[in-house]
Coordinates of C-alpha atoms in Angstrom, one line a residue:
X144 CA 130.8 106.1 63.6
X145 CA 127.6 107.9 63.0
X146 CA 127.2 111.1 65.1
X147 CA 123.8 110.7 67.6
X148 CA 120.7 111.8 65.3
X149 CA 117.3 113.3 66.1
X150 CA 113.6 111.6 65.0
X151 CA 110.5 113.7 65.9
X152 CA 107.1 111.3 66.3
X153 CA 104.6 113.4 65.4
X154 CA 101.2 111.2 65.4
X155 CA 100.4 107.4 66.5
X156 CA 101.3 106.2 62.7
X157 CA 104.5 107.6 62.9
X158 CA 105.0 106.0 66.7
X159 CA 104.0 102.7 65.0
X160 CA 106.1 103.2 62.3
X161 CA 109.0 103.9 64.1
X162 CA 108.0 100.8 66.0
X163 CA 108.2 98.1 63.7
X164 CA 111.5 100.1 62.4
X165 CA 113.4 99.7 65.4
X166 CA 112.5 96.2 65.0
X167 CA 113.9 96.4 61.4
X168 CA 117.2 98.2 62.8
X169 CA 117.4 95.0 65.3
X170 CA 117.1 92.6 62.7
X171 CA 119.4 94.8 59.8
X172 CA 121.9 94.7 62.9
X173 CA 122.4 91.2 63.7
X174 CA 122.4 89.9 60.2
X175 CA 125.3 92.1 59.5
X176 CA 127.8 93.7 61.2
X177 CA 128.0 96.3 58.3
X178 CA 125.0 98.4 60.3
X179 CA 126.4 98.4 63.6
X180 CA 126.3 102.1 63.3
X181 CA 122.2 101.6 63.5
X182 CA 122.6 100.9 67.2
X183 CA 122.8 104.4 67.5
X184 CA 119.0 105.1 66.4
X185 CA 118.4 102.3 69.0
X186 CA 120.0 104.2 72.0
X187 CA 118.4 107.2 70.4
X188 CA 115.0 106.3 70.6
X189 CA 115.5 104.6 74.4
X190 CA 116.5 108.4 75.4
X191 CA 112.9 109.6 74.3
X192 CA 110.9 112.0 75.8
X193 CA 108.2 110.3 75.0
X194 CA 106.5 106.8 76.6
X195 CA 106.1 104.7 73.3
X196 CA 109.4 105.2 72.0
X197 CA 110.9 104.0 75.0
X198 CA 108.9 101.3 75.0
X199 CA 109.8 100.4 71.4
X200 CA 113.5 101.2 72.2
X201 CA 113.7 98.8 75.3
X202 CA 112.4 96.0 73.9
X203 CA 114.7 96.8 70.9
X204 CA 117.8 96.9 73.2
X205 CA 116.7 93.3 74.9
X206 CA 116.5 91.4 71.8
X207 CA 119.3 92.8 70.0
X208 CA 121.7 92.7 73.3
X209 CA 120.4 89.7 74.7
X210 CA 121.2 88.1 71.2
X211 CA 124.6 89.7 70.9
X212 CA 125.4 88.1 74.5
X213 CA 124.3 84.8 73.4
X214 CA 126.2 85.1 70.7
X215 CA 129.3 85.7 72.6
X216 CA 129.4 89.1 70.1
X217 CA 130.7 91.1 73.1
X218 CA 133.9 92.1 74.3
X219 CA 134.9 89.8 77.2
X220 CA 137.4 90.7 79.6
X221 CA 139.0 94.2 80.8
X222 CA 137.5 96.8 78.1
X223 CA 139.6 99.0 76.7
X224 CA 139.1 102.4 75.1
X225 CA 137.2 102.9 72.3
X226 CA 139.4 105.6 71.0
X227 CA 142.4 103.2 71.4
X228 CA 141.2 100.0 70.1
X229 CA 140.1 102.2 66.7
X230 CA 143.5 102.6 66.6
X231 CA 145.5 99.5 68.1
X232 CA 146.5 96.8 66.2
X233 CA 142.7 94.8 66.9
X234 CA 140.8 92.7 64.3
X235 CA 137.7 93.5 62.5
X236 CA 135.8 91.1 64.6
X237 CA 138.1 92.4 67.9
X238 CA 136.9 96.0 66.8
X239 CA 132.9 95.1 66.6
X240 CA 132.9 93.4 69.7
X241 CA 134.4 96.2 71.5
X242 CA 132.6 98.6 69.5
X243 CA 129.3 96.6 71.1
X244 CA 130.3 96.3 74.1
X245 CA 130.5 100.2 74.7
X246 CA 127.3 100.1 73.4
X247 CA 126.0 97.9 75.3
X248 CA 127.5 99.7 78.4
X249 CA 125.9 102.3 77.4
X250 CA 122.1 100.5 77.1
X251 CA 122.2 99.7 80.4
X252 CA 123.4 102.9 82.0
X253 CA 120.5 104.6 80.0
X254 CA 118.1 101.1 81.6
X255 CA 119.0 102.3 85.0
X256 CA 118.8 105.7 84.5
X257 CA 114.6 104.8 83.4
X258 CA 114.3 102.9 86.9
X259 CA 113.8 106.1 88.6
X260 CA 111.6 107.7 85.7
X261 CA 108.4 109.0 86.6
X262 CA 106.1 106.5 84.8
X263 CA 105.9 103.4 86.5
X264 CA 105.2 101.4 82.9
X265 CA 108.7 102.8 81.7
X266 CA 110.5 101.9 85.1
X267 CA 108.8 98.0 85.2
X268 CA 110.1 97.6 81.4
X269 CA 113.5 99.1 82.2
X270 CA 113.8 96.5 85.2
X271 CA 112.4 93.4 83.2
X272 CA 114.9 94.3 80.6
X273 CA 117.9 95.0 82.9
X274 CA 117.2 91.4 84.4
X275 CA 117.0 89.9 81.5
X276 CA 120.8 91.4 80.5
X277 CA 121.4 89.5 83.9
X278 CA 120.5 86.4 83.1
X279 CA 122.1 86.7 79.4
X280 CA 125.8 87.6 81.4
X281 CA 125.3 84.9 84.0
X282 CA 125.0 82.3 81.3
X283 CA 127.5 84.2 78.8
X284 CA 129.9 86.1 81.3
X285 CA 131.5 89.4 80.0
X286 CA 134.2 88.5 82.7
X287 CA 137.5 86.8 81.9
X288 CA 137.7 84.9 85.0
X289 CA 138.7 81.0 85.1
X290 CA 135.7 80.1 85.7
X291 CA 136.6 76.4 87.3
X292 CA 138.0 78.4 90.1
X293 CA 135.4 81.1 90.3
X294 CA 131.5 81.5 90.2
X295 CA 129.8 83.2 87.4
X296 CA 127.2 85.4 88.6
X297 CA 126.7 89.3 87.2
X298 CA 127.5 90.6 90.8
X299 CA 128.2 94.3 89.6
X300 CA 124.8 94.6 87.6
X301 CA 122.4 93.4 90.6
X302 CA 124.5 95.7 92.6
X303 CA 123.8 98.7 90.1
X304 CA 119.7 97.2 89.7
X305 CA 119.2 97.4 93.7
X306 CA 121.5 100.6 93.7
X307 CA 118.7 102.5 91.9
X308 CA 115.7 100.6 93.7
X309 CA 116.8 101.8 97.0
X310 CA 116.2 105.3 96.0
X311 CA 117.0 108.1 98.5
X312 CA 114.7 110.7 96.7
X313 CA 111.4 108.7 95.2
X314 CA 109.2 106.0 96.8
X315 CA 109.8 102.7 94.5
X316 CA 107.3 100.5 96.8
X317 CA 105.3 99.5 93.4
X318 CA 108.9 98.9 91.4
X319 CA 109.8 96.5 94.3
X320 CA 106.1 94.8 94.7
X321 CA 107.4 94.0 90.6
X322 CA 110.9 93.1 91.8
X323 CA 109.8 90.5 93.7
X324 CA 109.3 87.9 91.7
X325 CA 113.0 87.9 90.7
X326 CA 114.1 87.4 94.3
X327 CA 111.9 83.4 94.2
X328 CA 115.3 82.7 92.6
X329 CA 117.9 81.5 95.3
X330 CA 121.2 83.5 93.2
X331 CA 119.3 86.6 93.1
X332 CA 118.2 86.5 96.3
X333 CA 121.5 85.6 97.8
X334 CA 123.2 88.8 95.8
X335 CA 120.1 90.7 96.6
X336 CA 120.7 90.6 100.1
X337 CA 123.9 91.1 99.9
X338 CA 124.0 94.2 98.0
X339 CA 121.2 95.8 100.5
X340 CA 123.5 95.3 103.3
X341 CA 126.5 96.8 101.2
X342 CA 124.3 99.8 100.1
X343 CA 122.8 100.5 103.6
X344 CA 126.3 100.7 104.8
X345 CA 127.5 103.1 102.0
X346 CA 124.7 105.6 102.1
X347 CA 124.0 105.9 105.9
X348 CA 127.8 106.5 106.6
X349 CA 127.7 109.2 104.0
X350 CA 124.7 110.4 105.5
X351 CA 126.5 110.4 109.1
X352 CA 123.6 107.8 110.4
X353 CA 121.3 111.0 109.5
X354 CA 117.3 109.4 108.9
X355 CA 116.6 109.2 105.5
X356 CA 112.7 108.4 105.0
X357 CA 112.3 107.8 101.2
X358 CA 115.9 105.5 101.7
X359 CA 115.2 103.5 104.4
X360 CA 111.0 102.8 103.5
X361 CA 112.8 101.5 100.3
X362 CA 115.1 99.6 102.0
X363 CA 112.6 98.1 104.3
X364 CA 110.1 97.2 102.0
X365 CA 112.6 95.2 99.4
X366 CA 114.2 93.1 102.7
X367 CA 110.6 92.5 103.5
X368 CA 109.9 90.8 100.3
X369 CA 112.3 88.4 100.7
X370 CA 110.9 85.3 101.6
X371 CA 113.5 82.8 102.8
X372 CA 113.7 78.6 102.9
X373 CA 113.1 76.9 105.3
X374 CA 115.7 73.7 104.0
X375 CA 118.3 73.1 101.7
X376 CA 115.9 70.5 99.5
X377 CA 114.1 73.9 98.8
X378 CA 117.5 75.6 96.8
X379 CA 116.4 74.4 93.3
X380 CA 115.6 77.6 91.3
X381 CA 118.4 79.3 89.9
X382 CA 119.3 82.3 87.4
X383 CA 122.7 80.6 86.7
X384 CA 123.3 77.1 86.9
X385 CA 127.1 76.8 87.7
X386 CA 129.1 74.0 85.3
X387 CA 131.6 73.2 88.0
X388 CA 131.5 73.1 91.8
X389 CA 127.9 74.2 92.0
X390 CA 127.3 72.6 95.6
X391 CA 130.2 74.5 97.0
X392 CA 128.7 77.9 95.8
X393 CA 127.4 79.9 99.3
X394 CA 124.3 81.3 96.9
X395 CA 123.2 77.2 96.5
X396 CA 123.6 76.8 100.6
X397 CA 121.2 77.4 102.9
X398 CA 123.2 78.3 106.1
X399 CA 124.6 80.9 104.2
X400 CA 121.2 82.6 102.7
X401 CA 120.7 82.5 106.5
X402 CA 124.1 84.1 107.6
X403 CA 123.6 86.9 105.1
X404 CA 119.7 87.5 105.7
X405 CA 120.7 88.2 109.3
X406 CA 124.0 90.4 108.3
X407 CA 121.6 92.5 105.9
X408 CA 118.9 93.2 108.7
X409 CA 121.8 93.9 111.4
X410 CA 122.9 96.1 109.6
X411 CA 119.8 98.0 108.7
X412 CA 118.5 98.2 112.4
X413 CA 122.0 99.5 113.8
X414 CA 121.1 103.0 112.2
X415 CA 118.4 105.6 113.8
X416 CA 115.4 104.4 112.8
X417 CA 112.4 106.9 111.1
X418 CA 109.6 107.6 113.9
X419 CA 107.2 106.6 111.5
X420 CA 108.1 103.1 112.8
X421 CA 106.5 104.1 115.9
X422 CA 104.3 107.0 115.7
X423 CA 101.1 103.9 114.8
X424 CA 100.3 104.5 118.2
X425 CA 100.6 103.1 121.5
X426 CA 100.6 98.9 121.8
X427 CA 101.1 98.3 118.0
X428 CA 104.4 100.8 118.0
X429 CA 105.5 98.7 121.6
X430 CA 105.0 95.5 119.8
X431 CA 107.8 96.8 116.9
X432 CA 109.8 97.8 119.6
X433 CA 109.5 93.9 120.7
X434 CA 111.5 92.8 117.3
X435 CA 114.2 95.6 118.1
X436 CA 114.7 94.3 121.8
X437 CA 115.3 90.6 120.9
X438 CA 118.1 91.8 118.6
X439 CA 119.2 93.7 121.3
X440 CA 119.3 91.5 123.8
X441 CA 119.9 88.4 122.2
X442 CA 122.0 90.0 119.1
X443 CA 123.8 92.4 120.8
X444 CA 122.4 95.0 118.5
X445 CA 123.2 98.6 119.3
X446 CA 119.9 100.9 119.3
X447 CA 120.7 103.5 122.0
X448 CA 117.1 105.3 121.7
X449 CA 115.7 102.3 122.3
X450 CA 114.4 103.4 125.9
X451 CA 113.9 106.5 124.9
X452 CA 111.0 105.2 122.4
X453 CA 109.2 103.3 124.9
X454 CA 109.4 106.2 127.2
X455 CA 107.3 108.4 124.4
X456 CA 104.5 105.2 123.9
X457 CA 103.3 105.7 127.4
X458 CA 100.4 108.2 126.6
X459 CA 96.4 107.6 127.8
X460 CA 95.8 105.5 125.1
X461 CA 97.8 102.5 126.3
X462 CA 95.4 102.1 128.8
X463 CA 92.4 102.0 126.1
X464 CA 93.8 99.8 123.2
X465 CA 93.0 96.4 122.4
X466 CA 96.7 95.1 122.9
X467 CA 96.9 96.4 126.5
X468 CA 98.0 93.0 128.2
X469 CA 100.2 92.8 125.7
X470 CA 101.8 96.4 125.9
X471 CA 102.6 95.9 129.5
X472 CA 103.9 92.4 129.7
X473 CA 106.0 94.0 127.3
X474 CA 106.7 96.9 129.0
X475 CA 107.5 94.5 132.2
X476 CA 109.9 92.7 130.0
X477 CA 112.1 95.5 128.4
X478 CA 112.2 96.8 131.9
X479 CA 113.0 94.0 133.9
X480 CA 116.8 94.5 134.0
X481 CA 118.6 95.3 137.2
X482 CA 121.1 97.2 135.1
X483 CA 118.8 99.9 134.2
X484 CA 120.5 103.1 135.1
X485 CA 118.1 105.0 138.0
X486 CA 117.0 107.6 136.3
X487 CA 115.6 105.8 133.5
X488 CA 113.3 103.6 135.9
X489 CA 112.2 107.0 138.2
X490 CA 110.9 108.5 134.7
X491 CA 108.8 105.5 133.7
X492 CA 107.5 105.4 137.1
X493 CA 106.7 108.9 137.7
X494 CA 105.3 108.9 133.4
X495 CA 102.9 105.9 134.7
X496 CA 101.9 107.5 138.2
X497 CA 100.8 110.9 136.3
X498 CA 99.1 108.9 133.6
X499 CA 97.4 107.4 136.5
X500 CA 95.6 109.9 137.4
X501 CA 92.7 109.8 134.6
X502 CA 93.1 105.9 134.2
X503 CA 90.0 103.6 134.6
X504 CA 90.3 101.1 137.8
X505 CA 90.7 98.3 135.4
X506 CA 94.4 100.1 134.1
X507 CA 94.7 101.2 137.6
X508 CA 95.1 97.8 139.5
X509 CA 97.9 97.3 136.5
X510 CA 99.7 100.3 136.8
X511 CA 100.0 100.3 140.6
X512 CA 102.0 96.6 141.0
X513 CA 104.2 97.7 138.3
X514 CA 104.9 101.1 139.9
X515 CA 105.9 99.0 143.1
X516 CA 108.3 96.4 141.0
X517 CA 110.2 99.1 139.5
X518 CA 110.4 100.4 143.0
X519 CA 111.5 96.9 144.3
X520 CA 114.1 96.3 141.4
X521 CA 115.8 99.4 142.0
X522 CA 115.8 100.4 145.4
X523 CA 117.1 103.6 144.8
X524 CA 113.7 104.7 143.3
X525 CA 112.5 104.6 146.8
X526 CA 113.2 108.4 146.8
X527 CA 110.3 108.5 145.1
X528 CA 107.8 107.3 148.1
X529 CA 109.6 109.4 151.0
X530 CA 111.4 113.2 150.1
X531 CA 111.4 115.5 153.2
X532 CA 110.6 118.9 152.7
X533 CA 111.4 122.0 154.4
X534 CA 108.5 124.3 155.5
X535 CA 109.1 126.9 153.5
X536 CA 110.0 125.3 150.1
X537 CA 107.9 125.3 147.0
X538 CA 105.4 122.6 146.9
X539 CA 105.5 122.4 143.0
X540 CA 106.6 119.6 140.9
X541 CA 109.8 119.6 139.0
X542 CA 108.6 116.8 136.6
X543 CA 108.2 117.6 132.6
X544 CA 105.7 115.7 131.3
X545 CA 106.2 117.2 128.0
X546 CA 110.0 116.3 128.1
X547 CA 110.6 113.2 125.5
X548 CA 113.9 112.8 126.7
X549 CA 113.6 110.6 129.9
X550 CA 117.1 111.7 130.8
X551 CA 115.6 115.7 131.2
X552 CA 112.1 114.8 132.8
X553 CA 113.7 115.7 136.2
X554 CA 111.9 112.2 137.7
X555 CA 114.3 112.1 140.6
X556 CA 113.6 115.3 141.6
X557 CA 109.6 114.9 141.9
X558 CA 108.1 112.0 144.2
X559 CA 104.9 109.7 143.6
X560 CA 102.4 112.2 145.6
X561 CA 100.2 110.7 142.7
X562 CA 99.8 107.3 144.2
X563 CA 98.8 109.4 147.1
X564 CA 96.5 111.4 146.0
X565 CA 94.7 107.9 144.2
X566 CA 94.4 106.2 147.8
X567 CA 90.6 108.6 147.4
X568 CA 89.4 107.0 144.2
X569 CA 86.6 105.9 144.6
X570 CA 86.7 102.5 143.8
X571 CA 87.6 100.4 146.8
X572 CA 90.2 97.7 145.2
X573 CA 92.3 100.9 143.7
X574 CA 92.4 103.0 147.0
X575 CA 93.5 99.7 148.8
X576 CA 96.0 99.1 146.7
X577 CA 97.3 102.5 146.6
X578 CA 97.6 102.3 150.6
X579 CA 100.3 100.3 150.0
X580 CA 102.7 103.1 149.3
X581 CA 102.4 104.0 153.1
X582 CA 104.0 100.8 154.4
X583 CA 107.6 99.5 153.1
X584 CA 107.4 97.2 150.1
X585 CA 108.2 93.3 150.2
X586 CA 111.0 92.1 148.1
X587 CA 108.6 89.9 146.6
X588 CA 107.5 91.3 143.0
X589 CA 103.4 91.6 142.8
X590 CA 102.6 88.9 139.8
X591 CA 100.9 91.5 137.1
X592 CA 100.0 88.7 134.9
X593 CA 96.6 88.1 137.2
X594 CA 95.3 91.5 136.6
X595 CA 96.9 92.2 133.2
X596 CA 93.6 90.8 131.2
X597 CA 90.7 91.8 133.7
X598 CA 88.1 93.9 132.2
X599 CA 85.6 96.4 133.7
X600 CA 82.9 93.8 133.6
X601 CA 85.1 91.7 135.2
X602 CA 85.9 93.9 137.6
X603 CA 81.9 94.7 138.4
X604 CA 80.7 91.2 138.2
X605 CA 83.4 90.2 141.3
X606 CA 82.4 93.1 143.3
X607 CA 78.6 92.3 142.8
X608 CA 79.8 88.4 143.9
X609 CA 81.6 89.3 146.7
X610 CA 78.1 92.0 148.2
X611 CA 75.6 89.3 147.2
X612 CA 77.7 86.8 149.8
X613 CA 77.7 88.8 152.8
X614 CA 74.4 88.5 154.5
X615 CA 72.1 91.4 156.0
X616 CA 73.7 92.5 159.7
X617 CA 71.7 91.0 162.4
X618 CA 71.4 91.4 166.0
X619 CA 73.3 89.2 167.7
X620 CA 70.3 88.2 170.3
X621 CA 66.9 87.2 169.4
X622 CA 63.9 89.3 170.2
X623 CA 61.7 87.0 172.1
X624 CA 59.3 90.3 173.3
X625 CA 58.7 92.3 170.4
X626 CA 54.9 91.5 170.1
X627 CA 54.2 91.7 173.7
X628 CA 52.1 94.3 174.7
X629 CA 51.3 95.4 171.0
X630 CA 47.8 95.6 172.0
X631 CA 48.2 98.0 174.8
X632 CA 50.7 100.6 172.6
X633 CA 47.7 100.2 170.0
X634 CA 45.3 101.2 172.3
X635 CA 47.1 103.8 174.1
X636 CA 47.7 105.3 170.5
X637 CA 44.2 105.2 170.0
X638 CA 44.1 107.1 172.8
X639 CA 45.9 109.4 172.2
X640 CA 44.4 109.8 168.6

């Protein structure tokens, strides 16, 4: 075989030229077997430094291999050596087609390679070609498989395609936008998902669990273009049409697209998540903590930070945002459990009474009630309201703010002397209802949900209702004499004048 040779391009004639000569080469190669050797310039010209001839070389490479494939012009089965089928007792044609097929092995190595080049044109052409290869082998498998017993499908080469589109170095956001529109069809999808969950697995347990951003934005964005069906009616487009048993195929049934689009995010979500997931900001970041907690608690998903996140989200803001109803019938929810271990509730308590303290009255009249059903869920919070002191000990509060970790915030050692200090403010409904720190707490929860939407307007227009009702304070008896006599003070006055 010909040894790998060199071509400079030195001007746009010669790029064109070379052009419509790979296109020659493609169709000197599959009129005759006799210029096999050709392929060689092929490969050649698809290893390029520059754009054009890649360009020319991968759409060289798909028409020459898709042809070869259709063909059936490619080794099928367990491919040997190239070396030893030179010299083993094969035929001419055996020869070729393994010759080919090494070749071909080669293309798409080289294809895969470009899917993480750093022009976006080169990477969309190397895809578009790669999936035509996979459409060529589902309908022409290189596998020798009984295929009555077995479903073709090029399993290893989607594997190898999402492989490189889940980069861990390079954002491929705009590759996968292009990607999509291979995963409409139902086998592709089905594989798809299947070879994310495979890959997330492999590269995170290399990576001891450790957060890999560039990995795990990739990964996140391809399962979020996945659209799935909604019935099994819906299952009609397909990359390879199976010739036997094609209902019994899991990529042609629904509940199984289901099963594995599950599996795939599972096991995505199981791993420590990037704080870019959060760090939005306040009620948006609580409402993706929302998606987390139903897998939690209704999956059985493992996310220990979990609390640990919501913790961090309680900042001023929450209590300015548009979502704030939201945030803390949220915030009720996730921490509605009995189970909670104490020293989680004291710190969200003691966060929420510091926060408290430069809070408007509308946040105020929230924050309170849910201080006092924390308190009433978990009665060993109740430190919190009453800690003795001794005379001579240091009136200073143990409590870290600054600590993220809820476990380290020292809650338990502080107490609420912030409700306390709020039973001043100056507006009447918040100082009542931080009296009620002073007298022991029914075991009936205070229903948030009436106060969770009031607004400051609100709030003024029921306090100007409720001064316009009472009437000016009169005296109890009538004055029957108040005139009598005026003209004798007048006069004495006059007097007096």
């Amino acid at each position: 075989m010909a040894p790998t040779k060199k071509r400079n391009v030195s001007s746009k004639s010669n790029a064109k030229r070379d052009k419509i000569d790979l296109e020659g080469v493609v169709e000197r190669i599959l009129e005759s077997r006799k210029h096999a050797n050709d392929v060689f310039d092929i490969l050649e010209f698809l290893q390029s430094e520059k754009e054009e001839d890649v360009f020319c070389a991968v759409n060289a490479c798909c028409k020459l291999f898709c042809t070869l494939l259709e063909r059936k012009d490619l080794f099928i089965g367990k491919l040997p050596g190239e070396d030893a089928s030179l010299n083993g007792g094969h035929s001419a044609e055996m020869k070729y087609k393994i010759f080919m097929r090494h070749r071909y092995n080669s293309c798409v190595e080289i294809m895969l390679e470009h899917l993480n080049h750093e022009t976006h044109e080169v990477k969309e052409s190397a895809l578009c070609c790669l999936m035509k290869f996979a459409e060529g082998q589902g309908q022409h498998p290189l596998e020798d498989l009984d295929w009555s017993e077995h479903f073709s499908f090029p399993r290893e080469l989607i594997q190898a395609v999402v492989h490189n589109l889940l980069s861990q170095s390079s954002d491929n956001s705009l590759l996968i936008s292009r990607f999509q529109e291979f995963l409409e069809m139902e086998d592709v999808r089905y594989y798809v998902i299947s070879s994310i969950r495979e890959n997330v697995a492999t590269v995170m347990e290399k990576n001891k669990g450790a957060v890999l951003l560039v990995y795990q934005s990739n990964v996140f964005i391809l399962m979020s273009n996945i659209n799935m069906p909604s019935q099994n009616s819906e299952l009609t487009n397909f990359m390879v049409k199976q010739e036997a048993k094609h209902e019994d195929w899991k990529a042609a049934k629904l509940n199984d697209h289901k099963r594995a689009f599950e599996r795939m995010w599972l096991s995505f979500l199981k791993y420590k998540l990037p704080n870019t997931a959060y760090d939005v900001g306040g009620a948006i970041s609580l409402l993706a903590l929302n998606g987390l907690f139903v897998l939690i608690h209704q999956h059985n998903l493992d996310y220990p930070d979990f609390y640990k996140k919501l913790y961090n989200l309680l900042e001023p803001s929450v209590f300015h945002v548009k979502y704030r109803a939201r945030f803390f019938h949220l915030a009720n929810l996730f921490l509605s459990s009995s189970h909670l271990p104490v020293y989680l509730v004291a710190a969200f308590a003691k966060r929420l009474a510091r926060l408290a303290l430069s809070a408007p009255p509308t946040a105020l009249l929230i924050v309170l009630p849910f201080i006092y059903n924390l308190i009433r869920r978990h009665p060993s919070c109740r430190v919190l309201i009453h800690k003795p002191t001794l005379e001579d000990e240091l009136l200073e509060d143990p409590y870290v703010m600054e600590e993220e970790d809820p476990a380290l915030c020292h809650a338990l050692d502080s107490s609420l002397w912030e409700i306390k200090t709020l039973q001043r403010h100056y507006h009447p409904d918040v100082a009542k209802a931080a009296m009620l720190i002073n007298t022991p707490l029914s075991e009936q929860e205070d229903d948030i949900s009436e106060v969770l939407e009031i607004t400051a307007y609100e709030l003024m227009e029921r306090d100007l209702k409720l001064s316009q009702g009472k009437g000016a304070p009169l005296e109890f008896e009538t004055a029957t004499h108040l005139l009598k006599g005026g003209g004798e003070v007048l006069g004495q006055h006059f007097c007096l004048v």
